[in-house]
Tab-separated table of C-alpha atoms in Angstrom:
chain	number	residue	atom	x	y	z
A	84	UNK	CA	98.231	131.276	79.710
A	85	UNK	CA	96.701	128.874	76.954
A	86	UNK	CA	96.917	126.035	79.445
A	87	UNK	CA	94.555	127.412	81.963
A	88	UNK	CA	92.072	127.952	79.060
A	89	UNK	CA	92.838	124.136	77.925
A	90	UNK	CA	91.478	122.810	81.341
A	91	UNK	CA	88.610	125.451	82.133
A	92	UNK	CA	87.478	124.701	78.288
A	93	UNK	CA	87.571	121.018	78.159
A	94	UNK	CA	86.137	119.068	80.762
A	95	UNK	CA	88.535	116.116	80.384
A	96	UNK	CA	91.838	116.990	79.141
A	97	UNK	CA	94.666	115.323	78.342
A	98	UNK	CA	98.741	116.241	77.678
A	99	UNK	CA	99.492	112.681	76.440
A	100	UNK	CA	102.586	111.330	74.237
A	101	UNK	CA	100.530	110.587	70.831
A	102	UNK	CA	97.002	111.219	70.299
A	103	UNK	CA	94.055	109.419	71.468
A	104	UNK	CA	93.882	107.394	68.427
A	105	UNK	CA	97.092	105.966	68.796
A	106	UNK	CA	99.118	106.548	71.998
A	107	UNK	CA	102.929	106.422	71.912
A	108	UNK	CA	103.430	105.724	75.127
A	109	UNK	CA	101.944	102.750	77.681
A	110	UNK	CA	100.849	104.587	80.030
A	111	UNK	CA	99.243	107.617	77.793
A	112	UNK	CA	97.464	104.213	76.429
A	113	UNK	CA	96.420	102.909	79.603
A	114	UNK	CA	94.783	106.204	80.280
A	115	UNK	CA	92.811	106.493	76.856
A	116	UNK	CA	91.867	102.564	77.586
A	117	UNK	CA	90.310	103.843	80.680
A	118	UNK	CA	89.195	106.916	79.600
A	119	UNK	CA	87.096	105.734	76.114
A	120	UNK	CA	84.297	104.132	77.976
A	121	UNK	CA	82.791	106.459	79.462
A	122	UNK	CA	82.261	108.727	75.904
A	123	UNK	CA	82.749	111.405	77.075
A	124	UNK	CA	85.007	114.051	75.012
A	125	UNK	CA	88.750	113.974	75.342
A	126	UNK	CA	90.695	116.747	74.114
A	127	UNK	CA	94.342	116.683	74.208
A	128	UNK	CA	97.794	117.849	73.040
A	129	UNK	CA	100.504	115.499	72.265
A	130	UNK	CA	103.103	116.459	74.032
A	131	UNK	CA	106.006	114.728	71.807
A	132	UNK	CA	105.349	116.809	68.984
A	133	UNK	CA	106.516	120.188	70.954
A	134	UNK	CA	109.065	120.030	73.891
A	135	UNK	CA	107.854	123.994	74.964
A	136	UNK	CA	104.589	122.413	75.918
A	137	UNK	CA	105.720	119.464	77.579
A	138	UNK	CA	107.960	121.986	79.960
A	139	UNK	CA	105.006	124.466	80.180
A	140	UNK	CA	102.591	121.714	81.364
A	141	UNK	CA	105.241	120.329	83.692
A	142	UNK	CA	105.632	123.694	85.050
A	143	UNK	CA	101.780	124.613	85.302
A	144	UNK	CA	101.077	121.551	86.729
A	145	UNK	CA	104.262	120.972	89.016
A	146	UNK	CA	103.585	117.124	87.610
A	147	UNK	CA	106.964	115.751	86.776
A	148	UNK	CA	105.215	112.645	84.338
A	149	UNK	CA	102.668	111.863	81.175
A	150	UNK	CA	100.087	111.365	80.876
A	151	UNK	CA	98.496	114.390	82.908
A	152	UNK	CA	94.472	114.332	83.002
A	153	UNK	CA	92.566	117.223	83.803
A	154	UNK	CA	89.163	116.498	84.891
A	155	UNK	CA	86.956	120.059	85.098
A	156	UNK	CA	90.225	122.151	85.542
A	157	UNK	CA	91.669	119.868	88.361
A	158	UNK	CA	94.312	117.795	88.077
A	159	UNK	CA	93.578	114.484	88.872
A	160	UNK	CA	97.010	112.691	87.934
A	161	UNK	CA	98.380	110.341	85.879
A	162	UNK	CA	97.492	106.885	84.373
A	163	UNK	CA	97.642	104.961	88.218
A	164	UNK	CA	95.452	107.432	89.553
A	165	UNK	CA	92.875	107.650	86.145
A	166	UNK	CA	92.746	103.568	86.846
A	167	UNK	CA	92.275	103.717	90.302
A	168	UNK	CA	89.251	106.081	89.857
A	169	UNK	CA	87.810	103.811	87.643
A	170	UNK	CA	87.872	100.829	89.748
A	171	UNK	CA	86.722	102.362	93.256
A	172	UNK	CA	84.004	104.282	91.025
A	173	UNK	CA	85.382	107.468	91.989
A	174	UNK	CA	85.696	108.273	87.991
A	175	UNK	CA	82.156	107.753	87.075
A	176	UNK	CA	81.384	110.123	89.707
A	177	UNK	CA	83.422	112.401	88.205
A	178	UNK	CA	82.379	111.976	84.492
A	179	UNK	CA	78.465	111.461	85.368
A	180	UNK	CA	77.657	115.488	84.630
A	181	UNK	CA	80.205	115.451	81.460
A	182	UNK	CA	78.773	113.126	79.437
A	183	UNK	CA	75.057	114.539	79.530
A	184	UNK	CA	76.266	118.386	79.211
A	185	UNK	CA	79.532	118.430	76.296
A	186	UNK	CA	77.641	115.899	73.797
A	187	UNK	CA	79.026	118.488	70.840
A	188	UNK	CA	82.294	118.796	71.806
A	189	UNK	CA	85.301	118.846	69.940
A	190	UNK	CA	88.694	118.064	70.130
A	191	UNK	CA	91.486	120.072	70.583
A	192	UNK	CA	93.915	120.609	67.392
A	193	UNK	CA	96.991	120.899	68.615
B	180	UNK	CA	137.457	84.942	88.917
B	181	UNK	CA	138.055	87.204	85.849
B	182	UNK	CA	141.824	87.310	85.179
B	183	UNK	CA	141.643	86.671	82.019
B	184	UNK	CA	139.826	90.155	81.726
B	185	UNK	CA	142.252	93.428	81.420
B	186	UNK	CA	142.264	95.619	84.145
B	187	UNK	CA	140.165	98.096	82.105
B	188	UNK	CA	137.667	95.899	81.396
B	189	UNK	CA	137.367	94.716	84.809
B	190	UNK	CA	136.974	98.795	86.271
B	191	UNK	CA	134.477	99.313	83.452
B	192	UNK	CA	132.281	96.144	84.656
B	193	UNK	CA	132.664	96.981	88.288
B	194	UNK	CA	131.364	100.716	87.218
B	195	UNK	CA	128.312	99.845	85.558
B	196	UNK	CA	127.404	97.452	88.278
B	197	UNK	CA	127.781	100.106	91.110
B	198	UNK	CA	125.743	102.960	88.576
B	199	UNK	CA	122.735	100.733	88.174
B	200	UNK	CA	122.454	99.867	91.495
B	201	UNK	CA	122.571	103.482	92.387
B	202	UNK	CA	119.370	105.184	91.023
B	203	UNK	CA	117.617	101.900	93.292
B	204	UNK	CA	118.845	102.893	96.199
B	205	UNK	CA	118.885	106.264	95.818
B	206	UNK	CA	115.300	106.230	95.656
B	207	UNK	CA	115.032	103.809	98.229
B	208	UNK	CA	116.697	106.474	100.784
B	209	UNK	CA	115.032	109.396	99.804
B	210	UNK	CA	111.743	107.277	100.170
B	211	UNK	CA	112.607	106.279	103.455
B	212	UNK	CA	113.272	109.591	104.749
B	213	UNK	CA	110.927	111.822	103.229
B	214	UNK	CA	107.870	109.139	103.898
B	215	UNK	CA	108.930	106.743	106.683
B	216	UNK	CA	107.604	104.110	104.719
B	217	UNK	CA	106.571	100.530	105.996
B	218	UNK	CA	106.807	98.905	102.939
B	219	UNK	CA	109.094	99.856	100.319
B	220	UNK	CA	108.966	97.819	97.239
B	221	UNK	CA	111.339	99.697	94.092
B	222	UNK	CA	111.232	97.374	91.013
B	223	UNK	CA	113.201	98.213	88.015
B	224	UNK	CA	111.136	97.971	84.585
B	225	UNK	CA	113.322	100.247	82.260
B	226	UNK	CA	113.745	97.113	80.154
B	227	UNK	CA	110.054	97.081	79.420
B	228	UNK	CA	110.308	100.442	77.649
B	229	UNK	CA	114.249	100.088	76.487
B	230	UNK	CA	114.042	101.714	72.644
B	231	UNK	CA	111.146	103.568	73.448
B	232	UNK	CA	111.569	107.148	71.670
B	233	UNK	CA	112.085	109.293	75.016
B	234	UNK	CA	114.843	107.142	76.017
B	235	UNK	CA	117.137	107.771	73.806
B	236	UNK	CA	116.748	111.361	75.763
B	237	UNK	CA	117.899	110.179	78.693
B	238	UNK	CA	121.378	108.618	77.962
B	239	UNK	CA	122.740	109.706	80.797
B	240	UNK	CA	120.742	107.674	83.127
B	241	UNK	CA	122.140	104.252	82.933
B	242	UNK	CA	119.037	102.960	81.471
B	243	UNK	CA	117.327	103.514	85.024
B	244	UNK	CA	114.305	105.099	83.645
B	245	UNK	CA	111.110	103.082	84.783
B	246	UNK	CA	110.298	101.813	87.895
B	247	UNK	CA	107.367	100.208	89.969
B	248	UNK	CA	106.602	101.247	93.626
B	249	UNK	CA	104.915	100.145	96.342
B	250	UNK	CA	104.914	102.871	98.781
B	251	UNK	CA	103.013	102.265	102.401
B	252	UNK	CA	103.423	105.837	104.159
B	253	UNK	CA	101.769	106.867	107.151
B	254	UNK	CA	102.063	110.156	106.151
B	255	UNK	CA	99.885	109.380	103.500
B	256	UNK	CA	97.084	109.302	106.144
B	257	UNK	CA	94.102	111.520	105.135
B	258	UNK	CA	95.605	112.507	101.373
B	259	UNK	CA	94.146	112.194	97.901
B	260	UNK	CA	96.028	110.053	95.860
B	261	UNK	CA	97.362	113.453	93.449
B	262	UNK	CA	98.575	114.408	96.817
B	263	UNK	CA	100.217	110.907	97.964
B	264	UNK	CA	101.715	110.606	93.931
B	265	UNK	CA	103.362	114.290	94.519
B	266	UNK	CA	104.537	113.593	98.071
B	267	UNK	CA	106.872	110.301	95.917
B	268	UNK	CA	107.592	113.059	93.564
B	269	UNK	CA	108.609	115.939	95.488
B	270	UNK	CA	111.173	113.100	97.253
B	271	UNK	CA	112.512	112.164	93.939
B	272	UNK	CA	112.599	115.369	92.024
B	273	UNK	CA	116.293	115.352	91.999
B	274	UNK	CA	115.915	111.966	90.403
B	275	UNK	CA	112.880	112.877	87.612
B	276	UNK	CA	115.615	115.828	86.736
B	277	UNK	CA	118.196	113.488	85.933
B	278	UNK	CA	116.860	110.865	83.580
B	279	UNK	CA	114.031	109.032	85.938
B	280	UNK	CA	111.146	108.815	83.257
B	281	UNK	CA	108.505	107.385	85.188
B	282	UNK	CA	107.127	105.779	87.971
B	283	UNK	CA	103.812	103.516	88.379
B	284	UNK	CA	103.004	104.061	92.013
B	285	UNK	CA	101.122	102.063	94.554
B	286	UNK	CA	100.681	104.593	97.969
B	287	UNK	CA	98.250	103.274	100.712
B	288	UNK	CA	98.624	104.103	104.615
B	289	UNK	CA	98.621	101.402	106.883
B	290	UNK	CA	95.391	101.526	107.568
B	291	UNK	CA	94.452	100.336	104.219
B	292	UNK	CA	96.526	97.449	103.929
B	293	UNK	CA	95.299	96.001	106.901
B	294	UNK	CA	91.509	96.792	105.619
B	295	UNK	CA	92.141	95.560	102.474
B	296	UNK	CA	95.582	93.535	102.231
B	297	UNK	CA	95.229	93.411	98.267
């Protein structure tokens, strides 16, 4: 399935509502806000352009909401979880090997 | 009183009262039984995201569709927060299928609030 390949091939992915450049959604935004930082790459699908994603990530995930960040092929959660990370640290931790190793890159196209 | 209101109208007001209070407390029981919960705090925010495109989806959920919690669970005790967020969401799943949106979620044990009360 092309969503296992999405998360094993992107270190931090994201199924948001928009795209990183413009979420459509607050809490797709809140996660890109917390996300950016850190510069490392962010791939992601938008998830309101195609509803047969948004069920197939829903159903790979068994996540009922969006945003839905995969950090390294793991789940990690959603936009409370991506902030909480960042303020007890727990996200930098996460990151610290990303940002050194996938310099080049690039995005997903949905 | 409302007698000046038709009988209709007066069923009609009475019916949207009881359906927006239901999603609420819906939650609020499944909460409570699923996670024996301590503190239970369910705020309503659907205004904050009324007209927002996915709710026009959801028109059959009263305009219930966003909602704060503050969930204090010992049976949170020992989980990752992914695990804490699906434990709210495996008690509510009957509720994401029928127009809940989303939920921000606050889950701590105990434990933690004592440690850290913010």
């Amino acid at each position: 399935m092309f969503l296992a390949y999405d998360v094993k091939d992107n270190p931090v992915m994201l199924y948001m509502k928009g795209v990183p450049e413009l979420p459509q959604c607050g809490f797709s935004s809140l996660a890109i806000r917390v996300l950016k930082p850190y510069q490392v790459p962010l791939a992601s699908r938008n998830i309101l352009e195609d509803p047969e994603l948004k069920s197939a990530v829903k159903a790979f995930s068994h996540w009922p909401t969006f945003p839905q960040i995969f950090i390294k092929g793991e789940l990690v959660g959603g936009s409370d979880i991506i902030l909480n990370m960042h303020q007890n640290g727990e996200l930098k931790e996460k990151l610290k090997e990303i940002s050194g190793s996938q310099e080049n890159k690039s995005e997903v196209n949905c | 009183m409302v007698l000046e209101c038709g009988k209709r109208d007066g069923f009609k007001r009475r019916a949207t009262v009881v359906s927006q209070l239901t999603r609420a407390s819906r939650m609020r029981s499944k909460l409570q039984t699923a996670l024996e919960a301590s503190v239970l705090e369910i705020e309503d925010v659907s205004h904050q995201h009324a007209g927002h495109a996915a709710m026009r989806e959801g028109a059959n959920s009263n305009g219930e569709t966003h909602f704060n919690l503050i969930v204090v669970s010992p049976k949170f005790e020992g989980q990752s927060l992914v695990k804490r967020h699906r434990m709210v969401y495996d008690a509510l799943a009957d509720e994401l299928q029928s127009g809940l949106h989303a939920l921000s979620i606050v889950a701590k044990t105990p434990q933690e609030i004592v440690l850290n009360p913010k």
